[in-house]
XYZ file of N, CA, C and O in Angstrom:
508
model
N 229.216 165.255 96.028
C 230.207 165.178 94.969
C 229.539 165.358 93.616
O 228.344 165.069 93.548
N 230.154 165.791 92.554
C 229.809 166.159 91.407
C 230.301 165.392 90.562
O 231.531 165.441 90.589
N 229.897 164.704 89.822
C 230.490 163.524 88.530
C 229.440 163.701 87.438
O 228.239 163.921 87.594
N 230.284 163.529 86.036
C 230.010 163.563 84.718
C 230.670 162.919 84.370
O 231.876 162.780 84.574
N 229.553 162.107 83.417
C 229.805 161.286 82.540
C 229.169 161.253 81.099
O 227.989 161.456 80.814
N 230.201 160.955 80.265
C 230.070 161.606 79.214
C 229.502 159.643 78.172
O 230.166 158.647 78.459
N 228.682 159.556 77.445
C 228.593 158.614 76.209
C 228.131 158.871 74.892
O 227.821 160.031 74.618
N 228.060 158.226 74.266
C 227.644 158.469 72.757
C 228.828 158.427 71.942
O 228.519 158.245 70.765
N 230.111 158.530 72.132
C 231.195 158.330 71.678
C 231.235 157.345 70.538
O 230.352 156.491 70.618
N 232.098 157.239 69.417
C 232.220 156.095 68.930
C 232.929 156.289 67.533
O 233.510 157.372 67.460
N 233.038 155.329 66.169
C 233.586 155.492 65.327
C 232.613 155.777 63.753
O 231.691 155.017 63.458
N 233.003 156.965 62.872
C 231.746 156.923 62.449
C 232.664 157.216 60.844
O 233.882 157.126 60.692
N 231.877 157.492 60.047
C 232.576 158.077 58.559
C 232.045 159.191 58.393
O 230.976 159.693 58.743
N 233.303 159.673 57.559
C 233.062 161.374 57.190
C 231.647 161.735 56.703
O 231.044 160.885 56.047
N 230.930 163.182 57.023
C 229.874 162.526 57.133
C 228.934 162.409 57.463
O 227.846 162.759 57.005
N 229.325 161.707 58.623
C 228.549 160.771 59.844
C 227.737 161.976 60.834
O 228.079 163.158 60.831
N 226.983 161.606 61.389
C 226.544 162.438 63.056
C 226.657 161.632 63.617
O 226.470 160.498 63.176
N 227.125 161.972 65.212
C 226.885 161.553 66.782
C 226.160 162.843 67.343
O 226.038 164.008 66.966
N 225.700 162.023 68.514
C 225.452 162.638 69.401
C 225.843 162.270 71.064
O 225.433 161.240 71.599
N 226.425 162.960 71.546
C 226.855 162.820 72.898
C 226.815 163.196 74.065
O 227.360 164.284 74.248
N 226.383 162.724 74.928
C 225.662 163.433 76.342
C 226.761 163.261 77.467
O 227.807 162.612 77.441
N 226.200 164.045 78.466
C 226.984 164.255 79.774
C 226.121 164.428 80.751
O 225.681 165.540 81.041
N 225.820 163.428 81.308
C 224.767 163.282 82.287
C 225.762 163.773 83.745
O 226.949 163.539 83.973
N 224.871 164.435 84.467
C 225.616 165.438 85.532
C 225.043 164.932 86.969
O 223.836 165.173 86.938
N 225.308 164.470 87.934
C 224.926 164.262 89.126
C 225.822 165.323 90.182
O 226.851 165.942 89.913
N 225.115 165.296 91.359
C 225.718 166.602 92.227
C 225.327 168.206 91.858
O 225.181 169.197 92.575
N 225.257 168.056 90.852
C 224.756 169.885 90.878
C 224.194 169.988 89.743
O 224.353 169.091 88.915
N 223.255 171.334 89.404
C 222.067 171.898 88.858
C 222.982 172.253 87.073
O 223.710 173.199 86.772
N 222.574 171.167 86.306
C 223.725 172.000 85.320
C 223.165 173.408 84.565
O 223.903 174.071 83.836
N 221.714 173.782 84.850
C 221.466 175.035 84.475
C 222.295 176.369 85.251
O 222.229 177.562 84.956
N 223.228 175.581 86.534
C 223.225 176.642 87.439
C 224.619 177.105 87.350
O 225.016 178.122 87.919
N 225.590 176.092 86.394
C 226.397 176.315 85.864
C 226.701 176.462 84.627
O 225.877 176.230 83.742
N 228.363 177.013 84.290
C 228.546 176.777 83.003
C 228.857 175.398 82.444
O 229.725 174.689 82.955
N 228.363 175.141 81.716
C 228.446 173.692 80.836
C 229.422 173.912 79.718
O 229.382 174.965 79.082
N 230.563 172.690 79.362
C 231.130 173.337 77.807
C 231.688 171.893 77.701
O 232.087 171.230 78.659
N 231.667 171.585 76.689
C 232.565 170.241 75.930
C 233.690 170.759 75.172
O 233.623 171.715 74.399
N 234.797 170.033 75.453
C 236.315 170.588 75.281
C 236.945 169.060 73.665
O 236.301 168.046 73.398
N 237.591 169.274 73.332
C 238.080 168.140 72.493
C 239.657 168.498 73.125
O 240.157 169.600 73.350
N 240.445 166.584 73.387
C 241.680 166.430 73.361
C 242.217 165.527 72.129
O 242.175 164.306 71.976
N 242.631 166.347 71.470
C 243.546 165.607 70.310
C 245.330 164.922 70.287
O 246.160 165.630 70.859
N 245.793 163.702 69.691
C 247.086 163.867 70.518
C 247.831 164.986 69.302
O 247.503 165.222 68.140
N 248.778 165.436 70.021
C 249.311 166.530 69.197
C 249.137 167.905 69.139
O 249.807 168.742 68.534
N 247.692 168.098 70.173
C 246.997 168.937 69.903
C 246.621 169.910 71.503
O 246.344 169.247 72.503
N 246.643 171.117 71.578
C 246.462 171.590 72.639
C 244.611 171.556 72.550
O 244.007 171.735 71.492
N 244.086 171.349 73.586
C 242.921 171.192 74.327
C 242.154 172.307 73.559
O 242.840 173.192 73.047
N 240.803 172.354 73.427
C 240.241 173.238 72.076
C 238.500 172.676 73.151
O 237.946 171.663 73.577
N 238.324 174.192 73.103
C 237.081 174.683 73.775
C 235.662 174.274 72.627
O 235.125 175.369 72.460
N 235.055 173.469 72.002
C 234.411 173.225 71.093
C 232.669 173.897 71.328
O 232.024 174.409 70.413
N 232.393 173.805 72.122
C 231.246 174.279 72.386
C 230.677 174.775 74.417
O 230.656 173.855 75.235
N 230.452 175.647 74.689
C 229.690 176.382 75.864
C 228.589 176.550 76.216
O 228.032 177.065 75.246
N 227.821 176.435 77.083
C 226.531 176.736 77.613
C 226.549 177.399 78.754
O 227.208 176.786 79.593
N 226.103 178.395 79.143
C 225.910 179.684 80.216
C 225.160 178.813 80.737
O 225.025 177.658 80.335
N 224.441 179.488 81.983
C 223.338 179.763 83.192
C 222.199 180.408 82.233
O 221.070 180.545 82.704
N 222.456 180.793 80.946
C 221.297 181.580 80.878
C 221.121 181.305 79.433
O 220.590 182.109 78.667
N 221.590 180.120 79.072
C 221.294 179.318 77.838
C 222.044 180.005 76.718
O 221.594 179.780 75.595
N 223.090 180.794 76.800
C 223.590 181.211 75.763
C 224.494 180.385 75.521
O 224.987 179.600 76.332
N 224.777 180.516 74.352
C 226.067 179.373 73.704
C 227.059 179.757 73.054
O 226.826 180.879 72.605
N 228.395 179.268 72.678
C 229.605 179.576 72.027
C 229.854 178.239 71.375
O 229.605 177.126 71.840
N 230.275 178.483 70.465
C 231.066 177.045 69.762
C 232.137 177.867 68.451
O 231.953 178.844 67.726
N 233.030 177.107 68.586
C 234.233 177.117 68.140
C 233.769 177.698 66.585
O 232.625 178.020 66.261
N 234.622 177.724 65.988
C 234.468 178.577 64.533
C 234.417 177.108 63.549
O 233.375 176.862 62.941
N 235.303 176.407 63.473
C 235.386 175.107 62.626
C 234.224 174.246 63.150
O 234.152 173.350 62.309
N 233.351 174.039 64.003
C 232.386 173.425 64.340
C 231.017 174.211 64.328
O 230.129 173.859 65.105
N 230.857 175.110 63.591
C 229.621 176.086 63.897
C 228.758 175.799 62.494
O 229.436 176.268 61.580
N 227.975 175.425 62.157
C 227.401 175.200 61.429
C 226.971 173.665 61.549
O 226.243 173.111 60.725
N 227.460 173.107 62.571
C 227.983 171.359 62.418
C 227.390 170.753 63.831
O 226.653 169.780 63.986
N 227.947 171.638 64.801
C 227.954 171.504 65.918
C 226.744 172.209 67.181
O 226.786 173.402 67.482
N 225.910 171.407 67.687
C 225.417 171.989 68.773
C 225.316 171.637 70.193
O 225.211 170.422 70.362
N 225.316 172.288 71.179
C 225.207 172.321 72.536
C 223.795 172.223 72.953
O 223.010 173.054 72.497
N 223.513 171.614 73.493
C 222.017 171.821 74.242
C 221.652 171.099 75.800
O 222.144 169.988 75.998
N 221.126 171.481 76.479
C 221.042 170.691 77.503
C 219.352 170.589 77.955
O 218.323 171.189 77.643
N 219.779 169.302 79.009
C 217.889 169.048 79.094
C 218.057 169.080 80.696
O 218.957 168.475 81.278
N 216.868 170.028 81.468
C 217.206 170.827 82.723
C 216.718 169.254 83.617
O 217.241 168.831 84.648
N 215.565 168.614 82.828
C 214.954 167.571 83.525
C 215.717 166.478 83.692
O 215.502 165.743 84.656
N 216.636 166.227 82.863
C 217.760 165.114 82.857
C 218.569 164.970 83.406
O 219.139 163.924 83.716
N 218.970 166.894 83.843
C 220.244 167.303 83.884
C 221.449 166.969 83.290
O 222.567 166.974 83.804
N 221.156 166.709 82.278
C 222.475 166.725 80.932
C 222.519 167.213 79.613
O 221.689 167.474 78.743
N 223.853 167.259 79.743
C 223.991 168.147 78.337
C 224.582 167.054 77.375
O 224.908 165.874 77.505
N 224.576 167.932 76.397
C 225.073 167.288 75.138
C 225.188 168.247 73.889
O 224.903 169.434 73.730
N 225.757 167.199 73.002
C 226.907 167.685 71.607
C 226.248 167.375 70.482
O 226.874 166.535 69.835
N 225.339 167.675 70.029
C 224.873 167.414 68.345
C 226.182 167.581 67.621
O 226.881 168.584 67.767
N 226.546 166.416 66.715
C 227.932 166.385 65.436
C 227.132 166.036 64.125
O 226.648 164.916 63.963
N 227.032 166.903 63.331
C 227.051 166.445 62.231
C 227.903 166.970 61.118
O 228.655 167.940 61.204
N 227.709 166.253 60.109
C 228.983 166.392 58.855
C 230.142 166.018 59.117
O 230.927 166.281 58.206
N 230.721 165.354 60.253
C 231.628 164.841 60.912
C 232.945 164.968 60.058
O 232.829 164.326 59.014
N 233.744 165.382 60.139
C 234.931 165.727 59.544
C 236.103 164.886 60.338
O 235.841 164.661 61.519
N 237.788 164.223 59.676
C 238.614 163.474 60.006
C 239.201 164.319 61.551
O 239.544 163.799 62.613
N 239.140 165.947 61.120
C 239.378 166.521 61.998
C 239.004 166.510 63.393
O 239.680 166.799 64.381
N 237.853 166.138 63.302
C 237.333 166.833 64.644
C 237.415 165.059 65.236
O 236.492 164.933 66.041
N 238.038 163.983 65.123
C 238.430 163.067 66.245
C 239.156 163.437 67.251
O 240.031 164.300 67.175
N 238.896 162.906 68.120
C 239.877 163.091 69.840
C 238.428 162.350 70.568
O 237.452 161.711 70.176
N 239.234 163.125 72.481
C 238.385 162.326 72.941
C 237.722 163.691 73.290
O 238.449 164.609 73.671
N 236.125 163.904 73.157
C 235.542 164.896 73.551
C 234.841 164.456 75.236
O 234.027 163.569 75.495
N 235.567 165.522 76.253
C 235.229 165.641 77.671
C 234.493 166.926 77.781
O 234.857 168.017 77.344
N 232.889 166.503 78.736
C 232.708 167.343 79.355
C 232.963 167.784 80.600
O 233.393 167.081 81.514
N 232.625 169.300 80.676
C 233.526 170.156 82.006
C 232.479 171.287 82.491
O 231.803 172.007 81.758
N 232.508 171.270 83.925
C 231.346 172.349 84.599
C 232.491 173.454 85.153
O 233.677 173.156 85.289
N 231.935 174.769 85.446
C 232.826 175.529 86.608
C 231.461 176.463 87.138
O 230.380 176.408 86.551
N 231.587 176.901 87.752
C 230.927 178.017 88.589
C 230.989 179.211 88.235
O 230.055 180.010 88.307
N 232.415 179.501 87.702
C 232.860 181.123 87.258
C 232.189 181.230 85.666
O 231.274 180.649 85.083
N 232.970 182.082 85.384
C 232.436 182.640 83.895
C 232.430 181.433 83.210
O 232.741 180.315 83.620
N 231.914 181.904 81.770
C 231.980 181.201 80.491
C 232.154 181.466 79.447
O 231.489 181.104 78.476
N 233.230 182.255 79.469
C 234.065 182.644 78.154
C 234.811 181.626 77.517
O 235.562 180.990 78.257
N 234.784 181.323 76.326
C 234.965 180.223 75.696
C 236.632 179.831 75.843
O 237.192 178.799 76.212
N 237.068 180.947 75.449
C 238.745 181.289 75.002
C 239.351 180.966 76.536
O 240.233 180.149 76.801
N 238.830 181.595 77.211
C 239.326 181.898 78.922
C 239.279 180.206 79.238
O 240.275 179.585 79.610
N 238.453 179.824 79.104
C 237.939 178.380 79.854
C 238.764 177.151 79.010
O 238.756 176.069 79.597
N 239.397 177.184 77.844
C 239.945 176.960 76.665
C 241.713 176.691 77.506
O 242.295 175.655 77.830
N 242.133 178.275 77.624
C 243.140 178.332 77.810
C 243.786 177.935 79.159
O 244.914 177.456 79.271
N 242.875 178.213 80.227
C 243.356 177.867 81.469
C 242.862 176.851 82.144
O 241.669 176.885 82.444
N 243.889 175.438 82.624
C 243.571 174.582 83.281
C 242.575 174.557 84.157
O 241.603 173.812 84.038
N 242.825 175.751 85.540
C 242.219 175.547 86.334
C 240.722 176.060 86.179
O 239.999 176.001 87.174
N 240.167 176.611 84.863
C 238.787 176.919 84.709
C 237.928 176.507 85.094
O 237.117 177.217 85.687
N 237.748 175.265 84.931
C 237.180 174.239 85.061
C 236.764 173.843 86.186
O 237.733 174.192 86.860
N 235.785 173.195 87.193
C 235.605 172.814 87.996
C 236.001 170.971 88.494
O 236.657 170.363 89.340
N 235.063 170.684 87.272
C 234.292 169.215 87.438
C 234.511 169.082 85.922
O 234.157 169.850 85.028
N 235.269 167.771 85.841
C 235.718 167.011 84.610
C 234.792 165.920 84.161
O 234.136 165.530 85.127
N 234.522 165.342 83.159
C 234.367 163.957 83.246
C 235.359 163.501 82.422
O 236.024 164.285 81.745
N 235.587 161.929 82.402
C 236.443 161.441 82.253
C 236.944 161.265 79.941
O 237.909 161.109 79.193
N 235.586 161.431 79.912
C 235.595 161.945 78.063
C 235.018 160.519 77.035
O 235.003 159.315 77.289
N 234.779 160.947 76.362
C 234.070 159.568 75.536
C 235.223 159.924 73.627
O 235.773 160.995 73.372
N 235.231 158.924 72.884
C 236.301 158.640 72.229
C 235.822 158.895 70.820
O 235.331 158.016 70.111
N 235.979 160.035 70.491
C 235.458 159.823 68.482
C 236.037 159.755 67.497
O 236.567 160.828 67.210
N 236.231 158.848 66.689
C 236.989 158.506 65.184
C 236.187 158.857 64.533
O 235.029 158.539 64.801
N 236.518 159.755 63.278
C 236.032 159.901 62.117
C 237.245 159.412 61.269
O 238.422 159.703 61.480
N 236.872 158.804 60.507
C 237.663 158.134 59.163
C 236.922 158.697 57.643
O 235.811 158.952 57.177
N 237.840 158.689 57.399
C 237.740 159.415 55.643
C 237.398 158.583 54.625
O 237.322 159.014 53.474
C-alpha cells in the first residue's frame, strides 16, 4: 500500500515561510510524479507545484517566485518551500502521486489523475 503524509502545516503572517513535507511509504517517489495541489473553500482545487521522474518541475504562476518543490530520494519525500506567504495562498495543501503523466493543468483538472492522496496539512496566512 502506498500512503502520504503530509506536515509542516500551520498558521503564519503575511510574509511568513513554511515548509512542508510529504513523506511517501509504498513506492519510489523518484519513480513517480509528485505534485502538491491546494483546496480552498470556495475554490476549485489548483495544481500549485509538480515534480516529474526526471526532476523537472511546474508551479503555478501566482506561486513562482515564492514557491518550491523539491524532493529528497533518501527520505523519499517531497516537499513545498513557501515563502512571502500571501492571505491567498491559505487552504489545505495535499500531496498526490500518479504513475501517468505530469502535466500540471491535466493533473489539476481531472479527479482521477491522481493515484495516491494524502490526507493534506492546513495553512493560514493572516494579514
Amino acid at each position: 500500500q502506498v500512503h502520504l503524509v503530509e506536515s509542516g502545516g500551520g498558521s503564519v503572517q503575511t510574509g511568513g515561510s513554511l515548509t512542508l513535507s510529504c513523506a511517501v511509504s509504498g513506492r519510489t517517489i523518484s519513480t513517480v510524479c509528485m505534485a502538491w495541489f491546494r483546496l480552498a473553500p470556495g475554490k476549485s482545487r489548483e495544481g500549485v507545484a509538480t515534480m516529474a521522474t526526471d526532476g523537472s518541475t511546474s508551479t503555478v504562476d501566482s506561486a513562482k517566485g515564492r514557491f518550491t518543490i523539491s524532493r529528497d530520494n533518501a527520505k523519499n519525500t517531497l516537499y513545498l518551500q513557501m515563502n512571502s506567504l500571501k492571505p491567498e495562498d491559505t487552504g489545505r495543501y495535499a500531496c498526490a502521486a500518479t504513475r501517468g503523466g505530469c502535466d500540471r493543468f491535466y493533473l489539476e483538472r481531472y479527479d482521477y489523475a491522481m493515484d495516491y492522496w494524502g490526507a493534506g496539512t492546513l495553512v493560514n496566512i493572516s494579514s
